[in-house]
Amino acid sequence: MSFVLDASIAASWFLPDEQSEAAEGLIAALGIAPGLVPSLFWFEARNLFVMAERRGRWGPGSALAATLKLHSLPLRDGGIGNDVSIIDIALRHGLSGYDASYVALARSSDMPLATADRKMAVAARSEGITIVGPLEHEH
């Protein structure tokens, strides 16, 4: 199953205090079909990893190691997205432009969205997008 991957799920794969069985199932699913991410994903993931190392959640060199490991996963870059769609979704759902880019990509690609962000999940569901991962059964 292919899905659009939010950086919150990637963080849960690498940060011990954010791990969940549902998120671990998603990393296994990437072995079957590649995930899709907006270009923004890579900036967000790097920042999450840098902040984890800076705050002492990880040792020196861990941010780079996690980033390199993330790059080894089968993830396709879906580009920067459609400005009209992203801004429309952001304004209608009170999301940041960043979060709206994931929702817009899931909608335009007709794929489920893997996220651990509740506000993003609510917005995606209202757009008719299926949620997979730790919030899959919340409504």
PDB file of C-alpha atoms in Angstrom:
ATOM      1  CA  MET A   1       0.000   0.000   0.000  1.00  0.00           C
ATOM      2  CA  SER A   2       1.401   3.393  -0.979  1.00  0.00           C
ATOM      3  CA  PHE A   3       0.755   6.392   1.245  1.00  0.00           C
ATOM      4  CA  VAL A   4       1.805   9.984   1.772  1.00  0.00           C
ATOM      5  CA  LEU A   5       4.173  10.162   4.726  1.00  0.00           C
ATOM      6  CA  ASP A   6       4.167  13.036   7.227  1.00  0.00           C
ATOM      7  CA  ALA A   7       7.405  13.903   9.041  1.00  0.00           C
ATOM      8  CA  SER A   8       5.723  13.123  12.394  1.00  0.00           C
ATOM      9  CA  ILE A   9       5.698   9.448  11.414  1.00  0.00           C
ATOM     10  CA  ALA A  10       9.339   9.546  10.328  1.00  0.00           C
ATOM     11  CA  ALA A  11      10.205  11.059  13.717  1.00  0.00           C
ATOM     12  CA  SER A  12       8.421   8.199  15.463  1.00  0.00           C
ATOM     13  CA  TRP A  13      10.582   5.693  13.584  1.00  0.00           C
ATOM     14  CA  PHE A  14      13.754   7.208  14.986  1.00  0.00           C
ATOM     15  CA  LEU A  15      12.918   8.859  18.326  1.00  0.00           C
ATOM     16  CA  PRO A  16      12.444   6.199  21.022  1.00  0.00           C
ATOM     17  CA  ASP A  17       9.908   8.173  23.062  1.00  0.00           C
ATOM     18  CA  GLU A  18       7.659   8.679  20.013  1.00  0.00           C
ATOM     19  CA  GLN A  19       7.547   5.103  18.707  1.00  0.00           C
ATOM     20  CA  SER A  20       4.293   3.222  18.149  1.00  0.00           C
ATOM     21  CA  GLU A  21       3.375  -0.175  16.748  1.00  0.00           C
ATOM     22  CA  ALA A  22       1.207   1.469  14.088  1.00  0.00           C
ATOM     23  CA  ALA A  23       4.105   3.616  12.883  1.00  0.00           C
ATOM     24  CA  GLU A  24       6.385   0.570  12.816  1.00  0.00           C
ATOM     25  CA  GLY A  25       3.834  -1.178  10.597  1.00  0.00           C
ATOM     26  CA  LEU A  26       4.127   1.679   8.118  1.00  0.00           C
ATOM     27  CA  ILE A  27       7.875   1.321   7.774  1.00  0.00           C
ATOM     28  CA  ALA A  28       7.314  -2.355   6.965  1.00  0.00           C
ATOM     29  CA  ALA A  29       4.740  -1.353   4.314  1.00  0.00           C
ATOM     30  CA  LEU A  30       7.415   0.664   2.509  1.00  0.00           C
ATOM     31  CA  GLY A  31       8.986  -2.658   1.574  1.00  0.00           C
ATOM     32  CA  ILE A  32       5.884  -3.392  -0.506  1.00  0.00           C
ATOM     33  CA  ALA A  33       5.313   0.016  -2.119  1.00  0.00           C
ATOM     34  CA  PRO A  34       7.261   3.291  -1.856  1.00  0.00           C
ATOM     35  CA  GLY A  35       5.905   6.184   0.165  1.00  0.00           C
ATOM     36  CA  LEU A  36       5.282   9.635  -1.260  1.00  0.00           C
ATOM     37  CA  VAL A  37       6.453  12.842   0.421  1.00  0.00           C
ATOM     38  CA  PRO A  38       6.308  16.538  -0.456  1.00  0.00           C
ATOM     39  CA  SER A  39       9.728  18.167  -0.894  1.00  0.00           C
ATOM     40  CA  LEU A  40       9.096  19.907   2.432  1.00  0.00           C
ATOM     41  CA  PHE A  41       9.317  16.533   4.192  1.00  0.00           C
ATOM     42  CA  TRP A  42      13.113  16.432   3.964  1.00  0.00           C
ATOM     43  CA  PHE A  43      13.498  19.865   5.568  1.00  0.00           C
ATOM     44  CA  GLU A  44      11.075  18.978   8.362  1.00  0.00           C
ATOM     45  CA  ALA A  45      12.728  15.621   9.043  1.00  0.00           C
ATOM     46  CA  ARG A  46      16.210  17.153   9.167  1.00  0.00           C
ATOM     47  CA  ASN A  47      14.961  19.826  11.558  1.00  0.00           C
ATOM     48  CA  LEU A  48      13.298  17.257  13.841  1.00  0.00           C
ATOM     49  CA  PHE A  49      16.534  15.281  13.968  1.00  0.00           C
ATOM     50  CA  VAL A  50      18.723  18.361  14.542  1.00  0.00           C
ATOM     51  CA  MET A  51      16.462  19.516  17.380  1.00  0.00           C
ATOM     52  CA  ALA A  52      16.529  16.052  18.974  1.00  0.00           C
ATOM     53  CA  GLU A  53      20.322  16.057  18.956  1.00  0.00           C
ATOM     54  CA  ARG A  54      20.565  19.676  20.110  1.00  0.00           C
ATOM     55  CA  ARG A  55      18.222  18.999  23.047  1.00  0.00           C
ATOM     56  CA  GLY A  56      20.223  15.986  24.151  1.00  0.00           C
ATOM     57  CA  ARG A  57      17.650  13.366  23.157  1.00  0.00           C
ATOM     58  CA  TRP A  58      20.382  11.847  20.968  1.00  0.00           C
ATOM     59  CA  GLY A  59      24.148  11.735  21.033  1.00  0.00           C
ATOM     60  CA  PRO A  60      26.487  13.585  18.657  1.00  0.00           C
ATOM     61  CA  GLY A  61      26.180  12.521  15.032  1.00  0.00           C
ATOM     62  CA  SER A  62      22.743  10.974  15.477  1.00  0.00           C
ATOM     63  CA  ALA A  63      20.881  13.611  13.457  1.00  0.00           C
ATOM     64  CA  LEU A  64      23.010  12.969  10.392  1.00  0.00           C
ATOM     65  CA  ALA A  65      22.849   9.188  10.849  1.00  0.00           C
ATOM     66  CA  ALA A  66      19.039   9.281  11.075  1.00  0.00           C
ATOM     67  CA  THR A  67      18.808  11.536   8.022  1.00  0.00           C
ATOM     68  CA  LEU A  68      20.998   9.199   5.980  1.00  0.00           C
ATOM     69  CA  LYS A  69      18.962   6.194   7.097  1.00  0.00           C
ATOM     70  CA  LEU A  70      15.751   8.010   6.150  1.00  0.00           C
ATOM     71  CA  HIS A  71      17.193   8.685   2.684  1.00  0.00           C
ATOM     72  CA  SER A  72      17.783   4.944   2.287  1.00  0.00           C
ATOM     73  CA  LEU A  73      14.044   4.223   2.546  1.00  0.00           C
ATOM     74  CA  PRO A  74      11.895   3.936  -0.592  1.00  0.00           C
ATOM     75  CA  LEU A  75      10.351   7.415  -0.556  1.00  0.00           C
ATOM     76  CA  ARG A  76       9.419   9.349  -3.693  1.00  0.00           C
ATOM     77  CA  ASP A  77       9.540  13.144  -3.689  1.00  0.00           C
ATOM     78  CA  GLY A  78       6.174  14.535  -4.801  1.00  0.00           C
ATOM     79  CA  GLY A  79       7.539  18.033  -5.364  1.00  0.00           C
ATOM     80  CA  ILE A  80       6.499  21.375  -3.938  1.00  0.00           C
ATOM     81  CA  GLY A  81       2.783  20.938  -4.564  1.00  0.00           C
ATOM     82  CA  ASN A  82       0.037  23.079  -6.010  1.00  0.00           C
ATOM     83  CA  ASP A  83      -0.102  26.552  -4.435  1.00  0.00           C
ATOM     84  CA  VAL A  84      -3.850  26.971  -4.972  1.00  0.00           C
ATOM     85  CA  SER A  85      -4.686  23.631  -3.367  1.00  0.00           C
ATOM     86  CA  ILE A  86      -2.289  24.035  -0.431  1.00  0.00           C
ATOM     87  CA  ILE A  87      -3.452  27.552   0.423  1.00  0.00           C
ATOM     88  CA  ASP A  88      -7.107  26.550   0.075  1.00  0.00           C
ATOM     89  CA  ILE A  89      -6.697  23.577   2.422  1.00  0.00           C
ATOM     90  CA  ALA A  90      -4.641  25.616   4.912  1.00  0.00           C
ATOM     91  CA  LEU A  91      -7.237  28.388   5.102  1.00  0.00           C
ATOM     92  CA  ARG A  92     -10.290  26.123   5.259  1.00  0.00           C
ATOM     93  CA  HIS A  93      -8.860  23.871   7.972  1.00  0.00           C
ATOM     94  CA  GLY A  94      -6.701  26.258   9.997  1.00  0.00           C
ATOM     95  CA  LEU A  95      -3.529  24.367   9.077  1.00  0.00           C
ATOM     96  CA  SER A  96      -0.084  25.750   8.426  1.00  0.00           C
ATOM     97  CA  GLY A  97       0.963  25.806   4.805  1.00  0.00           C
ATOM     98  CA  TYR A  98       3.441  23.089   5.762  1.00  0.00           C
ATOM     99  CA  ASP A  99       0.793  20.701   7.077  1.00  0.00           C
ATOM    100  CA  ALA A 100      -1.580  21.539   4.238  1.00  0.00           C
ATOM    101  CA  SER A 101       1.084  20.412   1.748  1.00  0.00           C
ATOM    102  CA  TYR A 102       0.810  16.831   3.049  1.00  0.00           C
ATOM    103  CA  VAL A 103      -2.992  16.889   2.884  1.00  0.00           C
ATOM    104  CA  ALA A 104      -2.944  18.378  -0.626  1.00  0.00           C
ATOM    105  CA  LEU A 105      -0.464  15.752  -1.836  1.00  0.00           C
ATOM    106  CA  ALA A 106      -2.571  12.927  -0.393  1.00  0.00           C
ATOM    107  CA  ARG A 107      -5.671  14.353  -2.065  1.00  0.00           C
ATOM    108  CA  SER A 108      -4.041  14.928  -5.467  1.00  0.00           C
ATOM    109  CA  SER A 109      -2.367  11.501  -5.485  1.00  0.00           C
ATOM    110  CA  ASP A 110      -5.476   9.736  -4.132  1.00  0.00           C
ATOM    111  CA  MET A 111      -3.398   8.067  -1.424  1.00  0.00           C
ATOM    112  CA  PRO A 112      -3.906   7.597   2.316  1.00  0.00           C
ATOM    113  CA  LEU A 113      -2.032   9.940   4.654  1.00  0.00           C
ATOM    114  CA  ALA A 114       0.241   8.560   7.373  1.00  0.00           C
ATOM    115  CA  THR A 115       0.384  11.122  10.174  1.00  0.00           C
ATOM    116  CA  ALA A 116       0.617  11.357  13.949  1.00  0.00           C
ATOM    117  CA  ASP A 117      -0.720  14.941  13.853  1.00  0.00           C
ATOM    118  CA  ARG A 118      -4.348  15.008  15.019  1.00  0.00           C
ATOM    119  CA  LYS A 119      -5.237  18.363  13.457  1.00  0.00           C
ATOM    120  CA  MET A 120      -3.834  17.250  10.117  1.00  0.00           C
ATOM    121  CA  ALA A 121      -5.730  13.953  10.369  1.00  0.00           C
ATOM    122  CA  VAL A 122      -9.033  15.753  11.024  1.00  0.00           C
ATOM    123  CA  ALA A 123      -8.480  18.022   8.026  1.00  0.00           C
ATOM    124  CA  ALA A 124      -7.520  15.099   5.801  1.00  0.00           C
ATOM    125  CA  ARG A 125     -10.577  13.088   6.791  1.00  0.00           C
ATOM    126  CA  SER A 126     -12.829  16.028   5.962  1.00  0.00           C
ATOM    127  CA  GLU A 127     -11.180  16.037   2.509  1.00  0.00           C
ATOM    128  CA  GLY A 128     -12.100  12.362   2.080  1.00  0.00           C
ATOM    129  CA  ILE A 129      -8.565  11.100   2.714  1.00  0.00           C
ATOM    130  CA  THR A 130      -7.978   7.847   4.583  1.00  0.00           C
ATOM    131  CA  ILE A 131      -5.628   8.061   7.575  1.00  0.00           C
ATOM    132  CA  VAL A 132      -3.147   5.259   8.264  1.00  0.00           C
ATOM    133  CA  GLY A 133      -0.840   4.833  11.219  1.00  0.00           C
ATOM    134  CA  PRO A 134      -1.328   5.663  14.894  1.00  0.00           C
ATOM    135  CA  LEU A 135      -4.441   7.824  14.304  1.00  0.00           C
ATOM    136  CA  GLU A 136      -6.074   5.366  11.905  1.00  0.00           C
ATOM    137  CA  HIS A 137      -8.896   4.426  14.284  1.00  0.00           C
ATOM    138  CA  GLU A 138      -9.570   7.880  15.764  1.00  0.00           C
ATOM    139  CA  HIS A 139     -12.513   9.843  14.426  1.00  0.00           C
TER     140      HIS A 139
END
